[in-house]
Backbone as JSON Lines, residues from 0, in Angstrom:
{"i":0,"aa":"M","n":[-37.27,9.51,7.91],"ca":[-35.83,9.61,8.0],"c":[-35.15,9.38,6.59]}
{"i":1,"aa":"Q","n":[-34.15,10.28,6.42],"ca":[-33.53,10.37,5.0],"c":[-32.4,9.13,5.12]}
{"i":2,"aa":"T","n":[-32.43,8.55,3.88],"ca":[-31.38,7.48,3.71],"c":[-30.18,8.39,3.04]}
{"i":3,"aa":"Q","n":[-29.04,8.0,3.26],"ca":[-27.9,8.39,2.79],"c":[-27.44,7.52,1.8]}
{"i":4,"aa":"Q","n":[-26.89,8.19,0.62],"ca":[-26.35,7.45,-0.51],"c":[-24.94,7.12,-0.41]}
{"i":5,"aa":"K","n":[-24.49,6.21,-1.02],"ca":[-23.1,5.73,-1.15],"c":[-22.27,6.94,-1.61]}
{"i":6,"aa":"T","n":[-21.17,7.26,-1.04],"ca":[-20.22,8.26,-1.53],"c":[-19.4,7.71,-2.65]}
{"i":7,"aa":"P","n":[-19.31,8.42,-3.6],"ca":[-18.5,8.18,-4.81],"c":[-17.04,8.17,-4.4]}
{"i":8,"aa":"T","n":[-16.23,7.3,-4.99],"ca":[-14.7,7.36,-4.88],"c":[-14.2,8.58,-5.67]}
{"i":9,"aa":"P","n":[-13.36,9.31,-5.31],"ca":[-12.85,10.47,-6.06],"c":[-12.01,9.66,-7.31]}
{"i":10,"aa":"R","n":[-12.04,10.61,-8.56],"ca":[-11.6,10.06,-9.55],"c":[-10.09,9.92,-9.73]}
{"i":11,"aa":"F","n":[-9.48,10.72,-8.87],"ca":[-8.01,10.62,-8.79],"c":[-7.64,9.16,-8.14]}
{"i":12,"aa":"C","n":[-8.41,8.68,-7.22],"ca":[-8.18,7.33,-6.67],"c":[-8.17,6.33,-7.51]}
{"i":13,"aa":"H","n":[-9.17,6.41,-8.5],"ca":[-9.24,5.32,-9.57],"c":[-8.04,5.36,-10.4]}
{"i":14,"aa":"Q","n":[-7.65,6.59,-10.89],"ca":[-6.42,6.76,-11.76],"c":[-5.21,6.35,-11.1]}
{"i":15,"aa":"L","n":[-5.16,6.62,-9.8],"ca":[-3.67,6.49,-9.02],"c":[-3.7,4.89,-8.83]}
{"i":16,"aa":"T","n":[-4.9,4.14,-8.52],"ca":[-4.91,2.84,-8.34],"c":[-4.31,2.12,-9.63]}
{"i":17,"aa":"V","n":[-4.82,2.53,-10.76],"ca":[-4.45,1.94,-12.09],"c":[-3.2,2.01,-12.35]}
{"i":18,"aa":"I","n":[-2.52,3.19,-12.0],"ca":[-1.06,3.44,-12.34],"c":[-0.22,2.72,-11.42]}
{"i":19,"aa":"V","n":[-0.49,2.53,-10.12],"ca":[0.26,1.86,-9.05],"c":[0.09,0.47,-9.45]}
{"i":20,"aa":"A","n":[-1.18,-0.1,-9.69],"ca":[-1.35,-1.57,-10.06],"c":[-0.39,-2.05,-11.14]}
{"i":21,"aa":"T","n":[-0.51,-1.1,-12.24],"ca":[0.35,-1.28,-13.51],"c":[1.79,-1.38,-13.14]}
{"i":22,"aa":"I","n":[2.33,-0.61,-12.33],"ca":[3.64,-0.69,-11.9],"c":[3.98,-2.09,-11.05]}
{"i":23,"aa":"F","n":[3.03,-2.31,-10.43],"ca":[3.27,-3.64,-9.52],"c":[3.11,-4.78,-10.41]}
{"i":24,"aa":"L","n":[2.31,-4.69,-11.33],"ca":[2.21,-5.8,-12.27],"c":[3.53,-5.95,-13.01]}
{"i":25,"aa":"A","n":[4.05,-4.77,-13.47],"ca":[5.44,-4.81,-14.28],"c":[6.57,-5.39,-13.47]}
{"i":26,"aa":"G","n":[6.53,-4.93,-12.13],"ca":[7.57,-5.66,-11.17],"c":[7.32,-7.1,-10.97]}
{"i":27,"aa":"F","n":[6.2,-7.58,-11.04],"ca":[5.96,-8.94,-10.74],"c":[6.24,-9.67,-12.12]}
{"i":28,"aa":"T","n":[5.84,-9.21,-13.23],"ca":[6.23,-9.77,-14.47],"c":[7.74,-9.78,-14.68]}
{"i":29,"aa":"A","n":[8.49,-8.67,-14.39],"ca":[10.05,-8.79,-14.55],"c":[10.53,-9.78,-13.46]}
{"i":30,"aa":"T","n":[9.9,-10.12,-12.4],"ca":[10.35,-11.18,-11.49],"c":[10.12,-12.49,-12.08]}
{"i":31,"aa":"L","n":[8.91,-12.63,-12.76],"ca":[8.68,-13.86,-13.39],"c":[9.64,-14.21,-14.49]}
{"i":32,"aa":"I","n":[10.0,-13.22,-15.35],"ca":[10.98,-13.44,-16.3],"c":[12.23,-13.68,-15.94]}
{"i":33,"aa":"Q","n":[12.71,-13.31,-14.88],"ca":[14.11,-13.32,-14.29],"c":[14.22,-14.43,-13.43]}
{"i":34,"aa":"Y","n":[13.03,-15.27,-13.14],"ca":[12.9,-16.24,-12.15],"c":[14.04,-17.35,-12.47]}
{"i":35,"aa":"R","n":[14.07,-17.93,-13.72],"ca":[15.12,-18.99,-14.0],"c":[16.58,-18.43,-13.65]}
{"i":36,"aa":"K","n":[16.86,-17.28,-14.04],"ca":[18.15,-16.76,-13.84],"c":[18.55,-16.63,-12.2]}
{"i":37,"aa":"L","n":[17.69,-16.83,-11.36],"ca":[17.88,-16.5,-9.95],"c":[18.74,-17.73,-9.44]}
{"i":38,"aa":"P","n":[19.73,-17.65,-8.42],"ca":[20.36,-18.76,-7.88],"c":[19.37,-19.58,-6.95]}
{"i":39,"aa":"A","n":[19.81,-20.83,-6.6],"ca":[18.88,-21.58,-5.88],"c":[18.5,-20.98,-4.48]}
{"i":40,"aa":"T","n":[19.42,-20.28,-3.94],"ca":[19.31,-19.55,-2.63],"c":[19.55,-17.99,-2.82]}
{"i":41,"aa":"I","n":[18.61,-17.2,-2.44],"ca":[18.68,-15.92,-2.52],"c":[18.58,-15.08,-1.11]}
{"i":42,"aa":"P","n":[19.05,-13.96,-1.07],"ca":[18.95,-13.23,0.22],"c":[17.6,-12.8,0.54]}
{"i":43,"aa":"V","n":[17.08,-13.21,1.55],"ca":[15.53,-12.92,1.98],"c":[15.33,-11.87,3.04]}
{"i":44,"aa":"L","n":[16.42,-11.69,3.69],"ca":[16.41,-10.75,4.8],"c":[17.92,-10.03,4.81]}
{"i":45,"aa":"Q","n":[17.94,-8.64,4.55],"ca":[19.13,-8.18,4.49],"c":[19.24,-7.01,5.48]}
{"i":46,"aa":"S","n":[20.4,-6.82,6.23],"ca":[20.56,-5.84,7.22],"c":[20.86,-4.49,6.57]}
{"i":47,"aa":"F","n":[20.42,-3.43,7.11],"ca":[20.82,-2.09,6.6],"c":[22.19,-1.74,6.73]}
{"i":48,"aa":"T","n":[22.74,-2.35,7.79],"ca":[24.15,-1.85,8.27],"c":[25.17,-2.85,7.89]}
{"i":49,"aa":"S","n":[24.85,-4.09,7.53],"ca":[26.07,-4.97,6.96],"c":[25.56,-5.75,5.85]}
{"i":50,"aa":"D","n":[26.6,-6.5,5.33],"ca":[26.47,-7.19,4.01],"c":[25.78,-8.47,4.54]}
{"i":51,"aa":"H","n":[25.67,-8.91,5.6],"ca":[25.12,-10.4,6.07],"c":[23.72,-10.37,5.71]}
{"i":52,"aa":"A","n":[23.34,-11.42,5.26],"ca":[21.98,-11.57,4.82],"c":[21.55,-13.05,5.25]}
{"i":53,"aa":"Q","n":[20.42,-13.23,5.37],"ca":[19.77,-14.61,5.54],"c":[19.36,-15.16,4.24]}
{"i":54,"aa":"F","n":[19.54,-16.39,3.77],"ca":[19.04,-16.81,2.7],"c":[17.96,-17.92,2.77]}
{"i":55,"aa":"G","n":[17.19,-18.03,1.54],"ca":[16.12,-18.77,1.46],"c":[16.03,-19.44,0.06]}
{"i":56,"aa":"P","n":[14.99,-20.25,-0.13],"ca":[14.95,-20.57,-1.5],"c":[14.34,-19.62,-2.39]}
{"i":57,"aa":"K","n":[14.6,-19.83,-3.78],"ca":[14.34,-18.75,-4.62],"c":[12.8,-18.33,-4.67]}
{"i":58,"aa":"I","n":[12.12,-19.31,-4.4],"ca":[10.6,-19.07,-4.43],"c":[10.17,-17.98,-3.44]}
{"i":59,"aa":"A","n":[11.27,-17.74,-2.54],"ca":[10.96,-16.59,-1.36],"c":[10.79,-15.34,-2.09]}
{"i":60,"aa":"I","n":[11.15,-15.11,-3.35],"ca":[11.07,-13.88,-3.99],"c":[9.55,-13.35,-4.17]}
{"i":61,"aa":"F","n":[8.78,-14.54,-4.13],"ca":[7.34,-14.08,-4.22],"c":[6.64,-13.95,-3.07]}
{"i":62,"aa":"Y","n":[7.23,-13.85,-1.79],"ca":[6.69,-13.66,-0.7],"c":[6.11,-12.3,-0.47]}
{"i":63,"aa":"L","n":[7.16,-11.27,-0.86],"ca":[6.74,-9.95,-0.79],"c":[5.68,-9.45,-1.57]}
{"i":64,"aa":"P","n":[5.57,-9.88,-2.71],"ca":[4.44,-9.49,-3.62],"c":[3.06,-10.11,-3.19]}
{"i":65,"aa":"F","n":[3.23,-11.25,-2.6],"ca":[1.91,-11.9,-2.13],"c":[1.4,-11.08,-0.83]}
{"i":66,"aa":"I","n":[2.33,-10.81,-0.02],"ca":[1.82,-9.84,1.14],"c":[1.34,-8.51,0.71]}
{"i":67,"aa":"A","n":[2.12,-8.0,-0.21],"ca":[1.63,-6.68,-0.71],"c":[0.35,-6.72,-1.36]}
{"i":68,"aa":"L","n":[0.05,-7.87,-2.13],"ca":[-1.27,-8.0,-2.82],"c":[-2.47,-8.13,-1.73]}
{"i":69,"aa":"M","n":[-2.06,-8.99,-0.72],"ca":[-3.14,-9.16,0.42],"c":[-3.48,-7.92,0.98]}
{"i":70,"aa":"L","n":[-2.36,-7.02,1.28],"ca":[-2.47,-5.78,1.92],"c":[-3.46,-4.75,1.15]}
{"i":71,"aa":"F","n":[-3.1,-4.88,-0.11],"ca":[-3.66,-3.97,-1.11],"c":[-5.2,-4.4,-1.17]}
{"i":72,"aa":"L","n":[-5.44,-5.83,-1.35],"ca":[-6.91,-6.12,-1.31],"c":[-7.72,-5.78,-0.07]}
{"i":73,"aa":"L","n":[-7.13,-5.92,1.01],"ca":[-7.74,-5.61,2.21],"c":[-7.94,-4.16,2.39]}
{"i":74,"aa":"L","n":[-6.91,-3.23,2.08],"ca":[-7.27,-1.85,2.14],"c":[-8.3,-1.49,1.18]}
{"i":75,"aa":"H","n":[-8.17,-2.07,-0.08],"ca":[-9.31,-1.77,-1.01],"c":[-10.68,-1.96,-0.43]}
{"i":76,"aa":"Y","n":[-10.78,-3.12,0.09],"ca":[-12.05,-3.58,0.64],"c":[-12.52,-2.47,1.83]}
{"i":77,"aa":"L","n":[-11.62,-2.12,2.5],"ca":[-11.89,-1.05,3.56],"c":[-12.19,0.27,2.94]}
{"i":78,"aa":"E","n":[-11.66,0.59,1.67],"ca":[-12.08,1.93,1.11],"c":[-13.5,1.76,0.45]}
{"i":79,"aa":"M","n":[-13.77,0.49,0.11],"ca":[-15.03,0.38,-0.54],"c":[-16.19,0.52,0.67]}
{"i":80,"aa":"K","n":[-15.82,-0.17,1.88],"ca":[-16.64,-0.1,2.82],"c":[-16.92,1.27,3.41]}
{"i":81,"aa":"A","n":[-15.83,2.25,3.39],"ca":[-15.86,3.47,3.91],"c":[-16.93,4.33,3.04]}
{"i":82,"aa":"A","n":[-17.36,3.78,2.02],"ca":[-18.28,4.66,1.02],"c":[-19.62,4.7,1.58]}
{"i":83,"aa":"Y","n":[-20.0,3.68,2.3],"ca":[-21.35,3.36,2.74],"c":[-21.58,4.01,4.1]}
{"i":84,"aa":"P","n":[-22.79,4.61,4.2],"ca":[-23.01,5.17,5.69],"c":[-23.34,4.04,6.51]}
{"i":85,"aa":"V","n":[-23.05,4.0,7.87],"ca":[-23.08,3.06,8.87],"c":[-24.09,3.66,9.93]}
{"i":86,"aa":"M","n":[-25.29,3.15,10.21],"ca":[-26.25,3.6,11.1],"c":[-25.97,2.88,12.33]}
{"i":87,"aa":"K","n":[-25.7,3.84,13.46],"ca":[-25.58,3.36,14.75],"c":[-26.46,4.01,15.71]}
{"i":88,"aa":"R","n":[-26.94,3.24,16.85],"ca":[-27.77,3.84,17.76],"c":[-27.2,4.92,18.43]}
{"i":89,"aa":"N","n":[-27.94,6.12,18.67],"ca":[-27.59,7.21,19.37],"c":[-26.36,7.97,18.77]}
{"i":90,"aa":"K","n":[-26.15,7.81,17.47],"ca":[-24.97,8.5,16.75],"c":[-25.47,8.69,15.4]}
{"i":91,"aa":"P","n":[-25.4,9.92,14.81],"ca":[-25.64,10.14,13.49],"c":[-24.58,9.58,12.56]}
{"i":92,"aa":"P","n":[-25.04,9.06,11.33],"ca":[-23.95,8.48,10.44],"c":[-22.96,9.52,9.98]}
{"i":93,"aa":"L","n":[-21.76,9.19,9.57],"ca":[-20.75,10.22,9.11],"c":[-21.36,10.94,7.9]}
{"i":94,"aa":"S","n":[-20.82,12.13,7.77],"ca":[-21.45,12.95,6.66],"c":[-20.68,12.36,5.39]}
{"i":95,"aa":"H","n":[-21.04,12.93,4.32],"ca":[-20.71,12.57,2.84],"c":[-18.88,13.03,2.88]}
{"i":96,"aa":"S","n":[-18.77,14.2,3.45],"ca":[-17.33,14.62,3.39],"c":[-16.52,14.01,4.14]}
{"i":97,"aa":"Q","n":[-17.08,13.37,5.43],"ca":[-16.23,12.49,6.22],"c":[-15.81,11.05,5.63]}
{"i":98,"aa":"R","n":[-16.89,10.84,5.04],"ca":[-16.62,9.4,4.28],"c":[-15.81,9.48,3.23]}
{"i":99,"aa":"Q","n":[-15.81,10.56,2.49],"ca":[-14.92,10.88,1.28],"c":[-13.44,11.02,1.93]}
{"i":100,"aa":"N","n":[-13.29,11.63,2.9],"ca":[-11.94,11.81,3.7],"c":[-11.43,10.41,4.0]}
{"i":101,"aa":"G","n":[-12.16,9.35,4.58],"ca":[-11.87,8.03,4.73],"c":[-11.42,7.38,3.53]}
{"i":102,"aa":"I","n":[-12.16,7.44,2.51],"ca":[-11.98,6.96,1.02],"c":[-10.57,7.29,0.63]}
{"i":103,"aa":"M","n":[-10.39,8.66,0.64],"ca":[-9.09,9.16,0.17],"c":[-7.94,8.75,1.01]}
{"i":104,"aa":"T","n":[-8.06,8.66,2.26],"ca":[-7.0,8.07,3.28],"c":[-6.61,6.78,2.91]}
{"i":105,"aa":"F","n":[-7.67,5.86,2.87],"ca":[-7.52,4.4,2.56],"c":[-6.78,4.34,1.2]}
{"i":106,"aa":"C","n":[-7.25,5.11,0.17],"ca":[-6.61,5.23,-1.33],"c":[-5.28,5.4,-1.24]}
{"i":107,"aa":"L","n":[-4.76,6.37,-0.63],"ca":[-3.47,6.96,-0.5],"c":[-2.56,5.83,0.27]}
{"i":108,"aa":"I","n":[-3.2,5.4,1.34],"ca":[-2.34,4.44,2.05],"c":[-2.09,3.09,1.3]}
{"i":109,"aa":"K","n":[-3.11,2.56,0.68],"ca":[-3.04,1.33,-0.06],"c":[-2.01,1.56,-1.33]}
{"i":110,"aa":"N","n":[-2.11,2.53,-1.99],"ca":[-1.33,2.84,-3.09],"c":[0.11,2.97,-2.57]}
{"i":111,"aa":"S","n":[0.38,3.77,-1.56],"ca":[1.81,3.93,-1.21],"c":[2.33,2.63,-0.64]}
{"i":112,"aa":"I","n":[1.64,1.76,-0.02],"ca":[2.23,0.49,0.26],"c":[2.49,-0.42,-0.74]}
{"i":113,"aa":"L","n":[1.54,-0.38,-1.82],"ca":[1.81,-1.34,-2.93],"c":[3.09,-0.72,-3.78]}
{"i":114,"aa":"L","n":[3.18,0.59,-3.78],"ca":[4.35,1.11,-4.47],"c":[5.65,0.72,-3.9]}
{"i":115,"aa":"Y","n":[5.66,0.85,-2.44],"ca":[6.96,0.54,-1.77],"c":[7.2,-0.88,-1.81]}
{"i":116,"aa":"F","n":[6.36,-1.79,-1.77],"ca":[6.48,-3.09,-1.81],"c":[7.03,-3.43,-3.29]}
{"i":117,"aa":"T","n":[6.57,-2.9,-4.17],"ca":[7.08,-3.07,-5.64],"c":[8.58,-2.55,-5.75]}
{"i":118,"aa":"Y","n":[8.8,-1.5,-5.05],"ca":[10.12,-0.96,-5.04],"c":[11.2,-1.88,-4.32]}
{"i":119,"aa":"S","n":[10.67,-2.38,-3.24],"ca":[11.23,-3.56,-2.48],"c":[11.5,-4.77,-3.16]}
{"i":120,"aa":"L","n":[10.62,-5.21,-3.97],"ca":[10.63,-6.32,-4.89],"c":[11.78,-6.22,-5.91]}
{"i":121,"aa":"F","n":[11.86,-4.9,-6.55],"ca":[12.98,-4.65,-7.4],"c":[14.22,-4.74,-6.68]}
{"i":122,"aa":"N","n":[14.37,-4.35,-5.47],"ca":[15.64,-4.26,-4.81],"c":[15.96,-5.82,-4.5]}
{"i":123,"aa":"D","n":[14.91,-6.66,-3.96],"ca":[15.25,-8.06,-3.87],"c":[15.76,-8.6,-4.96]}
{"i":124,"aa":"L","n":[15.03,-8.41,-6.25],"ca":[15.32,-9.02,-7.47],"c":[16.84,-8.62,-7.95]}
{"i":125,"aa":"S","n":[17.2,-7.54,-7.78],"ca":[18.61,-6.97,-8.2],"c":[19.62,-7.62,-7.26]}
{"i":126,"aa":"T","n":[19.25,-7.64,-5.89],"ca":[20.22,-8.34,-4.94],"c":[20.42,-9.75,-5.21]}
{"i":127,"aa":"A","n":[19.31,-10.41,-5.67],"ca":[19.37,-11.86,-5.81],"c":[20.34,-12.07,-7.18]}
{"i":128,"aa":"L","n":[20.14,-11.32,-8.2],"ca":[20.86,-11.33,-9.37],"c":[22.36,-10.93,-9.21]}
{"i":129,"aa":"G","n":[22.73,-10.43,-8.0],"ca":[24.21,-9.99,-7.84],"c":[24.44,-8.68,-7.9]}
{"i":130,"aa":"R","n":[23.57,-7.82,-8.09],"ca":[23.74,-6.38,-8.4],"c":[23.72,-5.55,-6.95]}
{"i":131,"aa":"D","n":[24.01,-4.38,-7.04],"ca":[24.14,-3.54,-5.79],"c":[22.65,-3.41,-5.35]}
{"i":132,"aa":"R","n":[22.43,-3.21,-4.06],"ca":[21.19,-2.91,-3.52],"c":[20.73,-1.41,-3.93]}
{"i":133,"aa":"I","n":[19.48,-1.33,-4.32],"ca":[18.89,-0.01,-4.56],"c":[18.21,0.58,-3.42]}
{"i":134,"aa":"L","n":[17.71,-0.22,-2.38],"ca":[17.12,0.2,-1.14],"c":[17.85,0.52,-0.16]}
{"i":135,"aa":"Q","n":[17.87,1.77,0.39],"ca":[18.87,2.1,1.48],"c":[17.94,2.26,2.64]}
{"i":136,"aa":"Q","n":[18.65,2.39,3.83],"ca":[17.9,2.41,5.13],"c":[16.98,3.72,5.22]}
{"i":137,"aa":"W","n":[17.59,4.95,4.64],"ca":[16.59,6.17,4.7],"c":[15.5,5.96,3.8]}
{"i":138,"aa":"H","n":[15.51,5.1,2.89],"ca":[14.17,4.94,2.06],"c":[13.05,4.42,2.84]}
{"i":139,"aa":"A","n":[13.46,3.44,3.78],"ca":[12.38,2.74,4.51],"c":[11.68,3.92,5.67]}
{"i":140,"aa":"Y","n":[12.91,4.56,6.19],"ca":[12.39,5.71,7.14],"c":[11.37,6.63,6.35]}
{"i":141,"aa":"L","n":[11.84,7.02,5.2],"ca":[11.13,8.07,4.36],"c":[9.67,7.46,4.06]}
{"i":142,"aa":"F","n":[9.63,6.17,3.8],"ca":[8.19,5.55,3.65],"c":[7.35,5.48,4.78]}
{"i":143,"aa":"L","n":[8.03,5.14,6.06],"ca":[7.32,5.18,7.17],"c":[6.88,6.5,7.68]}
{"i":144,"aa":"F","n":[7.58,7.56,7.26],"ca":[7.17,9.04,7.52],"c":[6.2,9.22,6.74]}
{"i":145,"aa":"L","n":[6.12,8.89,5.4],"ca":[5.05,9.27,4.49],"c":[3.69,8.67,4.87]}
{"i":146,"aa":"L","n":[3.83,7.31,5.38],"ca":[2.52,6.66,5.89],"c":[2.09,7.43,6.88]}
{"i":147,"aa":"C","n":[2.71,7.63,7.99],"ca":[2.38,8.44,9.08],"c":[1.83,9.84,8.75]}
{"i":148,"aa":"G","n":[2.45,10.54,7.78],"ca":[1.87,11.7,7.4],"c":[0.58,11.67,6.58]}
{"i":149,"aa":"I","n":[0.34,10.72,5.94],"ca":[-0.94,10.44,5.21],"c":[-2.06,10.07,6.31]}
{"i":150,"aa":"F","n":[-1.83,9.19,7.11],"ca":[-2.62,8.84,8.25],"c":[-2.93,9.94,9.08]}
{"i":151,"aa":"S","n":[-2.09,10.78,9.39],"ca":[-2.21,11.9,10.37],"c":[-3.11,12.92,9.61]}
{"i":152,"aa":"M","n":[-2.84,13.18,8.32],"ca":[-3.58,14.24,7.57],"c":[-5.07,13.9,7.62]}
{"i":153,"aa":"G","n":[-5.19,12.46,7.48],"ca":[-6.7,11.88,7.35],"c":[-7.22,12.05,8.75]}
{"i":154,"aa":"I","n":[-6.72,11.88,9.79],"ca":[-7.06,11.99,11.03],"c":[-7.53,13.53,11.43]}
{"i":155,"aa":"V","n":[-6.57,14.43,11.15],"ca":[-6.71,15.85,11.31],"c":[-7.87,16.43,10.4]}
{"i":156,"aa":"R","n":[-8.02,16.02,9.23],"ca":[-8.95,16.48,8.36],"c":[-10.31,15.95,8.78]}
{"i":157,"aa":"G","n":[-10.44,14.76,9.35],"ca":[-11.62,14.16,9.84],"c":[-12.07,14.91,11.06]}
{"i":158,"aa":"I","n":[-11.28,15.2,11.95],"ca":[-11.63,16.16,13.0],"c":[-12.04,17.49,12.7]}
{"i":159,"aa":"L","n":[-11.33,18.12,11.6],"ca":[-11.85,19.33,11.19],"c":[-13.26,19.32,10.51]}
{"i":160,"aa":"L","n":[-13.53,18.16,9.78],"ca":[-14.79,18.05,9.02],"c":[-15.81,17.85,10.09]}
{"i":161,"aa":"N","n":[-15.42,17.2,11.3],"ca":[-16.45,17.03,12.3],"c":[-16.88,18.1,13.03]}
{"i":162,"aa":"K","n":[-15.92,19.1,13.15],"ca":[-16.2,20.39,13.82],"c":[-17.1,21.26,13.01]}
{"i":163,"aa":"K","n":[-16.94,21.14,11.7],"ca":[-17.78,22.02,10.78],"c":[-19.48,21.62,10.86]}
{"i":164,"aa":"R","n":[-19.45,20.32,11.39],"ca":[-20.96,19.79,11.44],"c":[-21.58,20.63,12.35]}
């Protein structure tokens, strides 16, 4: 029986991850620099339709980056696991192209999520400092549409790759 090799991650995934991680680190660094200027309580949950917000301690500005980092690490782990063939009884392992499809899908989703959370962090920081919001309701819908599109394309591509076998 032939053993299958690990599927390499596409080069653009490494480059995209470095670019998005750099943007995230810049946002986190900007938040650290501005932390002393933040008021004692900051808006932590803001409605898209009104000016009313829930307030929390200024340390809450770091909740979103923490969640973003945990999601990024989880999806990065899943991306790495997708590179290895899994042997199952009565089923052939996924082909190289199918595993590469999974790697690309996880890569695009994890980087989209980190980029959106960084954008949200800049929005929270600007709102806490008393500036106008930069995040509008349609931005959130656009992000969800983008995630659904990436996920759907990954599924459709996986089905088409399965039919080629």
